[in-house]
Amino acid sequence: MSKNTGVFPSVAVALTGQSLVSHAGLNVLTSFVDALGFRGLCEDRLGQFVPSGARHRPGSLLGSLGVMLAAGGEHATDLDILRSSPGLFGPVPSNATVSRFFERTVANPELFSHGYETLTRELRARAWDAAGNRNPAARATAADPSVLDLDATLVTSHSDKENAAGTYKGGYGFAPFIASVDYGTSNGTGEILACLLRPGSAGANSADDHIRVFDAAVSQLPEAFFPQGRLDGQRLLVRTDSAGASRKFLWHLHAAGAQFSVSYPVPAGKAHMVDWINDKQYWQPALDQHGADRTDAWVINATEVIPLKDYPPGTNIYLRAEPLHPGAQPTLLDLDGHRITAFLTNAPRWHGPFLDARHRARGRCENRIKTLKNTGLGKLPFYDFAANQAWADIAALACNLVSWLQLTALPDGHQARTWDIKRWRYRLFATAGKIITRARRRQLLLPESAPEKGLLKLLLENTRRLKQLQPAAPG
């Protein structure tokens, strides 16, 4: 008698006609999509991109693509994962149907952009309203505004595509500009407001592009930010790296009434003005993200020492002095073993350590960009620029569906509110199941041993409550 000496059990494999579902955990996401009234909204906003007698409507097309990308798919052909389980995901559009849909977006890119933007704005309003006291619009005040992060990134193209160009890093592809909203360290990961595709040669410090992505992001905010039809800019804080420190962009934010916090490169000619770093009596200890003092890190309002010219009124410059990070290369501008960095802000608050900690939290936007690339932006599949812009929009939708699910269906303090997309996929979405018919009703059976069975039940219960609260969608 032979014994198995392998690492894993040796099991015979056979095919079956039973209704097995490899990604049954996606039921929480498909239920959430329906609870938002997705089908009716898509029909109302994007119905013109599908022939009137077509079997697959816009809600089916965008919903299937969004769920597939959230589950880890990268190409339209990955819809096969959903297509293999019609009992759970319904009739899924064919690859040819998806291709024809994107061809229509190329023929009318402005019309598609307008329809998509109004669609996602309404979806966001419904999700935020369902979040109750966690609603980012309801929580935003002048003293504690909602934070909009603006940042550019690079997407590599391995073949020739329309408007693909060489990048400053020596690659080839695109340089999308992304605006996202930060929920805060204890409220979730945040979501994407706008993703504007640009050629790879586009500059990161273009004031016009900053203005364009800011305006696109503002147009996505719910009506709560527009009392009497005008933007209540004081409840918004725009946060960028030093590429956003141009006067033209900051004056645009000032005209909109918005607050800003932007990194600022200290000119070498003014470095001598901060040589008083050795005297710490003028500085305040810097804070970490939990409000505790950082070791040997300091902050000061240096507006009187480094005067600013031609910037919006109320703009202040804050300096941060901190020890060099491991591996950092010293420069002639480093003083007393400290690296000096700066940021500009017009915030009404004056506590430098708080403003500095809030500005350093800008690094959270890198995680949102990473998630966006993992939900479709990392591989733009088409040649036409307009089709790739539409694909980027759907990638943002896929990213936001998970963020909205976290925001609306999870209670305060739940650990899954801070999970990234890969953890959602591995712990929840990849849960397998089986569809059966009992008492003339279809049921989805999930394993009792599933590691996140409690989370599955919680999400499904809260999603059912959300569906009952939502108004009937048009169409």
PDB file of C-alpha atoms in Angstrom, residues 91-196:
ATOM      1  CA  PRO A  91     -26.707  36.838 -18.272  1.00  0.00           C
ATOM      2  CA  VAL A  92     -23.319  38.493 -18.769  1.00  0.00           C
ATOM      3  CA  PRO A  93     -22.595  40.431 -21.988  1.00  0.00           C
ATOM      4  CA  SER A  94     -20.370  38.742 -24.541  1.00  0.00           C
ATOM      5  CA  ASN A  95     -16.957  40.105 -25.405  1.00  0.00           C
ATOM      6  CA  ALA A  96     -18.294  41.331 -28.735  1.00  0.00           C
ATOM      7  CA  THR A  97     -21.114  43.226 -27.000  1.00  0.00           C
ATOM      8  CA  VAL A  98     -18.611  44.901 -24.672  1.00  0.00           C
ATOM      9  CA  SER A  99     -16.418  45.808 -27.631  1.00  0.00           C
ATOM     10  CA  ARG A 100     -19.323  47.448 -29.481  1.00  0.00           C
ATOM     11  CA  PHE A 101     -20.213  49.413 -26.342  1.00  0.00           C
ATOM     12  CA  PHE A 102     -16.725  50.917 -26.170  1.00  0.00           C
ATOM     13  CA  GLU A 103     -16.825  51.681 -29.897  1.00  0.00           C
ATOM     14  CA  ARG A 104     -19.888  53.848 -29.216  1.00  0.00           C
ATOM     15  CA  THR A 105     -18.041  55.679 -26.425  1.00  0.00           C
ATOM     16  CA  VAL A 106     -15.277  56.509 -28.927  1.00  0.00           C
ATOM     17  CA  ALA A 107     -17.857  57.970 -31.306  1.00  0.00           C
ATOM     18  CA  ASN A 108     -19.357  60.193 -28.558  1.00  0.00           C
ATOM     19  CA  PRO A 109     -16.727  60.666 -25.817  1.00  0.00           C
ATOM     20  CA  GLU A 110     -18.179  63.923 -24.435  1.00  0.00           C
ATOM     21  CA  LEU A 111     -21.657  62.427 -24.207  1.00  0.00           C
ATOM     22  CA  PHE A 112     -20.349  59.343 -22.418  1.00  0.00           C
ATOM     23  CA  SER A 113     -18.292  61.446 -19.989  1.00  0.00           C
ATOM     24  CA  HIS A 114     -21.334  63.551 -19.112  1.00  0.00           C
ATOM     25  CA  GLY A 115     -23.535  60.488 -18.619  1.00  0.00           C
ATOM     26  CA  TYR A 116     -20.920  58.708 -16.521  1.00  0.00           C
ATOM     27  CA  GLU A 117     -20.248  61.764 -14.340  1.00  0.00           C
ATOM     28  CA  THR A 118     -23.925  62.329 -13.565  1.00  0.00           C
ATOM     29  CA  LEU A 119     -24.352  58.597 -12.906  1.00  0.00           C
ATOM     30  CA  THR A 120     -21.516  58.363 -10.399  1.00  0.00           C
ATOM     31  CA  ARG A 121     -22.514  61.620  -8.705  1.00  0.00           C
ATOM     32  CA  GLU A 122     -25.967  60.227  -7.976  1.00  0.00           C
ATOM     33  CA  LEU A 123     -24.551  56.868  -6.858  1.00  0.00           C
ATOM     34  CA  ARG A 124     -22.176  58.701  -4.513  1.00  0.00           C
ATOM     35  CA  ALA A 125     -24.997  60.789  -3.086  1.00  0.00           C
ATOM     36  CA  ARG A 126     -27.039  57.654  -2.357  1.00  0.00           C
ATOM     37  CA  ALA A 127     -24.084  55.841  -0.785  1.00  0.00           C
ATOM     38  CA  TRP A 128     -23.114  58.815   1.377  1.00  0.00           C
ATOM     39  CA  ASP A 129     -26.703  59.358   2.510  1.00  0.00           C
ATOM     40  CA  ALA A 130     -26.893  55.695   3.499  1.00  0.00           C
ATOM     41  CA  ALA A 131     -23.713  56.077   5.576  1.00  0.00           C
ATOM     42  CA  GLY A 132     -25.607  58.069   8.228  1.00  0.00           C
ATOM     43  CA  ASN A 133     -23.268  59.838  10.650  1.00  0.00           C
ATOM     44  CA  ARG A 134     -20.293  58.669   8.598  1.00  0.00           C
ATOM     45  CA  ASN A 135     -21.456  60.725   5.602  1.00  0.00           C
ATOM     46  CA  PRO A 136     -18.342  62.671   4.495  1.00  0.00           C
ATOM     47  CA  ALA A 137     -20.493  65.636   3.441  1.00  0.00           C
ATOM     48  CA  ALA A 138     -22.313  65.809   6.778  1.00  0.00           C
ATOM     49  CA  ARG A 139     -19.071  65.580   8.753  1.00  0.00           C
ATOM     50  CA  ALA A 140     -17.243  68.292   6.787  1.00  0.00           C
ATOM     51  CA  THR A 141     -16.784  71.686   8.471  1.00  0.00           C
ATOM     52  CA  ALA A 142     -14.429  74.634   7.999  1.00  0.00           C
ATOM     53  CA  ALA A 143     -12.370  73.422  10.965  1.00  0.00           C
ATOM     54  CA  ASP A 144     -12.379  69.786   9.817  1.00  0.00           C
ATOM     55  CA  PRO A 145     -12.999  69.804   6.035  1.00  0.00           C
ATOM     56  CA  SER A 146     -13.255  66.918   3.616  1.00  0.00           C
ATOM     57  CA  VAL A 147      -9.843  66.310   2.089  1.00  0.00           C
ATOM     58  CA  LEU A 148      -9.408  66.099  -1.691  1.00  0.00           C
ATOM     59  CA  ASP A 149      -6.069  64.625  -2.751  1.00  0.00           C
ATOM     60  CA  LEU A 150      -4.745  65.416  -6.229  1.00  0.00           C
ATOM     61  CA  ASP A 151      -1.876  63.417  -7.662  1.00  0.00           C
ATOM     62  CA  ALA A 152      -0.569  62.145 -10.991  1.00  0.00           C
ATOM     63  CA  THR A 153       0.779  58.680 -11.690  1.00  0.00           C
ATOM     64  CA  LEU A 154       2.199  56.689 -14.603  1.00  0.00           C
ATOM     65  CA  VAL A 155       0.664  53.753 -16.456  1.00  0.00           C
ATOM     66  CA  THR A 156       2.932  51.737 -18.744  1.00  0.00           C
ATOM     67  CA  SER A 157       1.760  50.788 -22.226  1.00  0.00           C
ATOM     68  CA  HIS A 158       3.439  47.754 -23.798  1.00  0.00           C
ATOM     69  CA  SER A 159       2.066  48.515 -27.263  1.00  0.00           C
ATOM     70  CA  ASP A 160       1.384  51.587 -29.361  1.00  0.00           C
ATOM     71  CA  LYS A 161      -1.818  53.345 -28.326  1.00  0.00           C
ATOM     72  CA  GLU A 162      -3.355  56.694 -29.164  1.00  0.00           C
ATOM     73  CA  ASN A 163      -1.673  59.501 -27.164  1.00  0.00           C
ATOM     74  CA  ALA A 164       0.777  57.126 -25.483  1.00  0.00           C
ATOM     75  CA  ALA A 165       4.134  58.869 -25.091  1.00  0.00           C
ATOM     76  CA  GLY A 166       7.451  58.682 -23.312  1.00  0.00           C
ATOM     77  CA  THR A 167       7.413  59.430 -19.587  1.00  0.00           C
ATOM     78  CA  TYR A 168       9.918  61.316 -17.444  1.00  0.00           C
ATOM     79  CA  LYS A 169      10.974  57.994 -15.913  1.00  0.00           C
ATOM     80  CA  GLY A 170      12.042  56.656 -19.295  1.00  0.00           C
ATOM     81  CA  GLY A 171       8.937  54.523 -19.802  1.00  0.00           C
ATOM     82  CA  TYR A 172       6.137  54.708 -22.341  1.00  0.00           C
ATOM     83  CA  GLY A 173       2.454  55.123 -21.708  1.00  0.00           C
ATOM     84  CA  PHE A 174       0.094  57.523 -19.948  1.00  0.00           C
ATOM     85  CA  ALA A 175       0.141  59.921 -17.004  1.00  0.00           C
ATOM     86  CA  PRO A 176      -3.395  59.952 -15.552  1.00  0.00           C
ATOM     87  CA  PHE A 177      -4.293  62.689 -13.071  1.00  0.00           C
ATOM     88  CA  ILE A 178      -6.390  61.449 -10.160  1.00  0.00           C
ATOM     89  CA  ALA A 179      -8.533  63.236  -7.589  1.00  0.00           C
ATOM     90  CA  SER A 180      -9.668  61.285  -4.551  1.00  0.00           C
ATOM     91  CA  VAL A 181     -11.414  61.996  -1.273  1.00  0.00           C
ATOM     92  CA  ASP A 182      -9.863  60.843   2.011  1.00  0.00           C
ATOM     93  CA  TYR A 183     -12.294  59.421   4.579  1.00  0.00           C
ATOM     94  CA  GLY A 184      -9.713  59.781   7.382  1.00  0.00           C
ATOM     95  CA  THR A 185      -7.559  57.247   9.207  1.00  0.00           C
ATOM     96  CA  SER A 186     -10.449  55.724  11.184  1.00  0.00           C
ATOM     97  CA  ASN A 187     -13.227  55.925   8.598  1.00  0.00           C
ATOM     98  CA  GLY A 188     -12.050  53.799   5.673  1.00  0.00           C
ATOM     99  CA  THR A 189      -9.786  54.080   2.710  1.00  0.00           C
ATOM    100  CA  GLY A 190     -11.414  56.822   0.629  1.00  0.00           C
ATOM    101  CA  GLU A 191     -12.621  56.865  -2.969  1.00  0.00           C
ATOM    102  CA  ILE A 192     -11.870  58.183  -6.449  1.00  0.00           C
ATOM    103  CA  LEU A 193     -13.637  61.349  -7.604  1.00  0.00           C
ATOM    104  CA  ALA A 194     -12.017  61.805 -11.031  1.00  0.00           C
ATOM    105  CA  CYS A 195      -9.449  60.039 -13.188  1.00  0.00           C
ATOM    106  CA  LEU A 196      -8.332  62.093 -16.190  1.00  0.00           C
TER     107      LEU A 196
END
